[in-house]
Every structure is written in C-alpha cells, then in structure tokens.
Amino acid sequence: MTVALMWEARAVAGRGEELLSWARAQTLPRRPLRRETFRAPQDRVLVITWWDAPYDVDLPELPDPDPDLVTRAVHRWRFESAGED
C-alpha cells in the first residue's frame, strides 16, 4: 500500500523563503519513496512524502518549525492511495 503524508505550514509574513529553506533542510531517519515540496501564496509551504507501508504504521514526519517562524500550528494529513485513474 502507498501512504502519503502531507505537512503544511504558514510562515510569518515575509518569511516564506526561510520556511521553505527550513523544510527542505529537514532530514528523515528513513528515506520515503518520494518527497516533494511546494509553496503557495501567503508564505505557505507543503511537503508530501510517499511511503510503501500500511496506513496505520508509524512513519517519520517533519518536525514543527520554531514557533516564531510560523503563524499557526502545522497541519498534517495522512492519505492512502486509491490507485491511478
């Protein structure tokens, strides 16, 4: 089964590039099948990692950045693949 973990944070205004650099620099104790990083308006950063694992298994996730870098708590979601269309 393929599981995707999504991690999304919103930087303090004007610090989006710093949050993006911080997210890219984070290493995980295991390498996922795939890892992709996105940015969006309002200084938001999204990281998606894909894993070959059961849905409920404990998987490594990006940590929370320093509270002074973000405007709110990090949002995290977990999805399982429903197959390709």
Tab-separated table of N, CA and C in Angstrom:
chain	number	residue	atom	x	y	z
A	1	MET	N	0.837	-1.168	0.000
A	1	MET	CA	0.000	0.000	0.000
A	1	MET	C	0.890	1.242	0.000
A	2	THR	N	0.441	2.283	-0.668
A	2	THR	CA	1.156	3.553	-0.652
A	2	THR	C	0.419	4.532	0.246
A	3	VAL	N	1.178	5.131	1.156
A	3	VAL	CA	0.646	6.119	2.090
A	3	VAL	C	1.343	7.442	1.797
A	4	ALA	N	0.573	8.515	1.769
A	4	ALA	CA	1.143	9.852	1.577
A	4	ALA	C	0.934	10.652	2.856
A	5	LEU	N	2.008	11.255	3.335
A	5	LEU	CA	1.927	12.149	4.487
A	5	LEU	C	2.071	13.571	3.976
A	6	MET	N	1.158	14.424	4.384
A	6	MET	CA	1.205	15.830	3.985
A	6	MET	C	1.478	16.676	5.217
A	7	TRP	N	2.399	17.611	5.069
A	7	TRP	CA	2.811	18.532	6.132
A	7	TRP	C	2.698	19.925	5.556
A	8	GLU	N	1.926	20.817	6.216
A	8	GLU	CA	1.730	22.161	5.686
A	8	GLU	C	1.867	23.184	6.796
A	9	ALA	N	2.627	24.255	6.508
A	9	ALA	CA	2.821	25.323	7.495
A	9	ALA	C	2.723	26.670	6.801
A	10	ARG	N	2.369	27.676	7.580
A	10	ARG	CA	2.289	29.046	7.061
A	10	ARG	C	3.279	29.909	7.828
A	11	ALA	N	4.190	30.508	7.089
A	11	ALA	CA	5.238	31.322	7.704
A	11	ALA	C	4.698	32.685	8.132
A	12	VAL	N	5.393	33.282	9.051
A	12	VAL	CA	5.149	34.678	9.393
A	12	VAL	C	5.346	35.480	8.105
A	13	ALA	N	4.549	36.519	7.899
A	13	ALA	CA	4.612	37.323	6.676
A	13	ALA	C	6.054	37.715	6.346
A	14	GLY	N	6.415	37.471	5.096
A	14	GLY	CA	7.735	37.822	4.622
A	14	GLY	C	8.823	36.796	4.902
A	15	ARG	N	8.472	35.698	5.583
A	15	ARG	CA	9.478	34.689	5.925
A	15	ARG	C	9.234	33.355	5.205
A	16	GLY	N	8.484	33.419	4.111
A	16	GLY	CA	8.176	32.207	3.355
A	16	GLY	C	9.404	31.500	2.815
A	17	GLU	N	10.369	32.252	2.291
A	17	GLU	CA	11.593	31.630	1.761
A	17	GLU	C	12.380	30.956	2.876
A	18	GLU	N	12.376	31.553	4.050
A	18	GLU	CA	13.074	30.959	5.192
A	18	GLU	C	12.409	29.641	5.600
A	19	LEU	N	11.069	29.630	5.622
A	19	LEU	CA	10.356	28.393	5.952
A	19	LEU	C	10.600	27.334	4.887
A	20	LEU	N	10.590	27.743	3.619
A	20	LEU	CA	10.860	26.801	2.530
A	20	LEU	C	12.251	26.188	2.684
A	21	SER	N	13.247	27.005	2.952
A	21	SER	CA	14.612	26.504	3.151
A	21	SER	C	14.690	25.583	4.355
A	22	TRP	N	14.008	25.953	5.427
A	22	TRP	CA	13.991	25.126	6.634
A	22	TRP	C	13.397	23.749	6.315
A	23	ALA	N	12.248	23.727	5.634
A	23	ALA	CA	11.585	22.455	5.315
A	23	ALA	C	12.479	21.581	4.440
A	24	ARG	N	13.117	22.167	3.453
A	24	ARG	CA	13.992	21.393	2.561
A	24	ARG	C	15.191	20.823	3.291
A	25	ALA	N	15.642	21.486	4.328
A	25	ALA	CA	16.826	21.037	5.072
A	25	ALA	C	16.522	19.918	6.066
A	26	GLN	N	15.252	19.646	6.324
A	26	GLN	CA	14.900	18.617	7.307
A	26	GLN	C	15.140	17.235	6.730
A	27	THR	N	15.859	16.414	7.471
A	27	THR	CA	16.089	15.034	7.049
A	27	THR	C	15.206	14.114	7.880
A	28	LEU	N	14.876	13.004	7.299
A	28	LEU	CA	14.077	11.988	7.978
A	28	LEU	C	14.962	10.784	8.260
A	29	PRO	N	14.684	10.027	9.312
A	29	PRO	CA	15.526	8.872	9.637
A	29	PRO	C	15.460	7.751	8.596
A	30	ARG	N	14.397	7.756	7.792
A	30	ARG	CA	14.269	6.801	6.677
A	30	ARG	C	13.918	7.596	5.432
A	31	ARG	N	14.317	7.075	4.299
A	31	ARG	CA	14.025	7.759	3.033
A	31	ARG	C	12.671	7.306	2.489
A	32	PRO	N	11.775	8.243	2.181
A	32	PRO	CA	10.485	7.858	1.589
A	32	PRO	C	10.662	7.447	0.128
A	33	LEU	N	9.620	6.863	-0.446
A	33	LEU	CA	9.647	6.532	-1.874
A	33	LEU	C	9.822	7.802	-2.700
A	34	ARG	N	9.196	8.861	-2.226
A	34	ARG	CA	9.220	10.137	-2.935
A	34	ARG	C	8.969	11.247	-1.928
A	35	ARG	N	9.536	12.401	-2.193
A	35	ARG	CA	9.313	13.581	-1.348
A	35	ARG	C	9.253	14.792	-2.269
A	36	GLU	N	8.224	15.599	-2.094
A	36	GLU	CA	8.068	16.779	-2.941
A	36	GLU	C	7.672	17.964	-2.073
A	37	THR	N	8.214	19.129	-2.404
A	37	THR	CA	7.968	20.339	-1.630
A	37	THR	C	7.309	21.379	-2.526
A	38	PHE	N	6.290	22.056	-1.985
A	38	PHE	CA	5.528	23.063	-2.724
A	38	PHE	C	5.475	24.356	-1.917
A	39	ARG	N	5.228	25.453	-2.617
A	39	ARG	CA	4.957	26.713	-1.928
A	39	ARG	C	3.708	27.330	-2.538
A	40	ALA	N	3.079	28.219	-1.768
A	40	ALA	CA	1.828	28.835	-2.203
A	40	ALA	C	1.768	30.258	-1.650
A	41	PRO	N	0.821	31.047	-2.147
A	41	PRO	CA	0.644	32.391	-1.604
A	41	PRO	C	0.461	32.365	-0.088
A	42	GLN	N	0.653	33.506	0.512
A	42	GLN	CA	0.549	33.686	1.965
A	42	GLN	C	1.655	32.935	2.704
A	43	ASP	N	2.822	32.778	2.027
A	43	ASP	CA	4.007	32.172	2.644
A	43	ASP	C	3.743	30.779	3.200
A	44	ARG	N	2.963	29.972	2.453
A	44	ARG	CA	2.678	28.598	2.858
A	44	ARG	C	3.644	27.625	2.188
A	45	VAL	N	3.993	26.567	2.918
A	45	VAL	CA	4.886	25.513	2.425
A	45	VAL	C	4.209	24.169	2.679
A	46	LEU	N	4.246	23.309	1.672
A	46	LEU	CA	3.642	21.983	1.758
A	46	LEU	C	4.706	20.956	1.391
A	47	VAL	N	4.830	19.911	2.202
A	47	VAL	CA	5.736	18.800	1.903
A	47	VAL	C	4.901	17.523	1.901
A	48	ILE	N	5.023	16.741	0.830
A	48	ILE	CA	4.340	15.452	0.732
A	48	ILE	C	5.403	14.371	0.628
A	49	THR	N	5.282	13.356	1.461
A	49	THR	CA	6.155	12.189	1.371
A	49	THR	C	5.297	10.964	1.089
A	50	TRP	N	5.813	10.077	0.249
A	50	TRP	CA	5.118	8.840	-0.103
A	50	TRP	C	5.892	7.667	0.485
A	51	TRP	N	5.154	6.710	1.036
A	51	TRP	CA	5.753	5.556	1.707
A	51	TRP	C	5.080	4.263	1.253
A	52	ASP	N	5.850	3.213	1.154
A	52	ASP	CA	5.313	1.869	0.925
A	52	ASP	C	5.119	1.263	2.310
A	53	ALA	N	3.911	1.416	2.843
A	53	ALA	CA	3.657	0.998	4.225
A	53	ALA	C	2.156	0.877	4.463
A	54	PRO	N	1.767	0.114	5.487
A	54	PRO	CA	0.359	0.078	5.868
A	54	PRO	C	-0.083	1.464	6.355
A	55	TYR	N	-1.355	1.756	6.251
A	55	TYR	CA	-1.893	3.072	6.591
A	55	TYR	C	-1.577	3.495	8.021
A	56	ASP	N	-1.690	2.560	8.959
A	56	ASP	CA	-1.583	2.936	10.370
A	56	ASP	C	-0.186	2.749	10.971
A	57	VAL	N	0.820	2.455	10.154
A	57	VAL	CA	2.174	2.258	10.673
A	57	VAL	C	2.779	3.615	11.073
A	58	ASP	N	3.655	3.581	12.060
A	58	ASP	CA	4.355	4.782	12.496
A	58	ASP	C	5.397	5.150	11.444
A	59	LEU	N	5.294	6.350	10.882
A	59	LEU	CA	6.218	6.806	9.845
A	59	LEU	C	6.880	8.110	10.280
A	60	PRO	N	8.113	8.355	9.828
A	60	PRO	CA	8.774	9.606	10.187
A	60	PRO	C	8.090	10.800	9.528
A	61	GLU	N	7.959	11.862	10.283
A	61	GLU	CA	7.337	13.082	9.767
A	61	GLU	C	8.238	14.273	10.037
A	62	LEU	N	8.066	15.312	9.255
A	62	LEU	CA	8.806	16.537	9.510
A	62	LEU	C	8.394	17.093	10.867
A	63	PRO	N	9.339	17.682	11.582
A	63	PRO	CA	9.007	18.272	12.876
A	63	PRO	C	8.311	19.619	12.701
A	64	ASP	N	7.932	20.205	13.805
A	64	ASP	CA	7.399	21.562	13.792
A	64	ASP	C	8.563	22.545	13.735
A	65	PRO	N	8.433	23.597	12.940
A	65	PRO	CA	9.467	24.632	12.951
A	65	PRO	C	9.374	25.458	14.242
A	66	ASP	N	10.359	26.296	14.470
A	66	ASP	CA	10.311	27.181	15.632
A	66	ASP	C	9.024	28.009	15.578
A	67	PRO	N	8.367	28.184	16.712
A	67	PRO	CA	7.095	28.919	16.732
A	67	PRO	C	7.198	30.346	16.192
A	68	ASP	N	8.374	30.962	16.271
A	68	ASP	CA	8.500	32.333	15.770
A	68	ASP	C	8.589	32.402	14.244
A	69	LEU	N	8.668	31.247	13.575
A	69	LEU	CA	8.731	31.203	12.116
A	69	LEU	C	7.351	31.023	11.480
A	70	VAL	N	6.385	30.515	12.231
A	70	VAL	CA	5.061	30.206	11.676
A	70	VAL	C	3.957	30.981	12.383
A	71	THR	N	2.831	31.116	11.679
A	71	THR	CA	1.701	31.872	12.231
A	71	THR	C	0.684	30.998	12.957
A	72	ARG	N	0.793	29.692	12.777
A	72	ARG	CA	-0.165	28.753	13.386
A	72	ARG	C	0.478	27.384	13.477
A	73	ALA	N	-0.214	26.479	14.105
A	73	ALA	CA	0.284	25.103	14.216
A	73	ALA	C	0.379	24.466	12.829
A	74	VAL	N	1.345	23.572	12.658
A	74	VAL	CA	1.498	22.810	11.418
A	74	VAL	C	0.270	21.939	11.225
A	75	HIS	N	-0.185	21.828	9.981
A	75	HIS	CA	-1.279	20.910	9.649
A	75	HIS	C	-0.671	19.651	9.060
A	76	ARG	N	-1.196	18.500	9.476
A	76	ARG	CA	-0.717	17.206	8.973
A	76	ARG	C	-1.920	16.349	8.571
A	77	TRP	N	-1.766	15.659	7.441
A	77	TRP	CA	-2.794	14.724	6.983
A	77	TRP	C	-2.110	13.460	6.493
A	78	ARG	N	-2.832	12.367	6.550
A	78	ARG	CA	-2.352	11.069	6.064
A	78	ARG	C	-3.405	10.523	5.105
A	79	PHE	N	-2.944	10.051	3.950
A	79	PHE	CA	-3.833	9.503	2.937
A	79	PHE	C	-3.279	8.167	2.466
A	80	GLU	N	-4.165	7.281	2.036
A	80	GLU	CA	-3.735	6.071	1.367
A	80	GLU	C	-4.128	6.163	-0.098
A	81	SER	N	-3.317	5.590	-0.940
A	81	SER	CA	-3.576	5.644	-2.373
A	81	SER	C	-4.860	4.885	-2.719
A	82	ALA	N	-5.655	5.481	-3.583
A	82	ALA	CA	-6.850	4.835	-4.100
A	82	ALA	C	-6.601	4.333	-5.524
A	83	GLY	N	-5.342	4.336	-5.953
A	83	GLY	CA	-4.978	3.871	-7.281
A	83	GLY	C	-4.964	5.004	-8.285
A	84	GLU	N	-4.406	4.728	-9.439
A	84	GLU	CA	-4.332	5.726	-10.507
A	84	GLU	C	-5.586	5.676	-11.358
A	85	ASP	N	-5.964	6.817	-11.883
A	85	ASP	CA	-7.143	6.880	-12.774
A	85	ASP	C	-6.717	6.739	-14.214
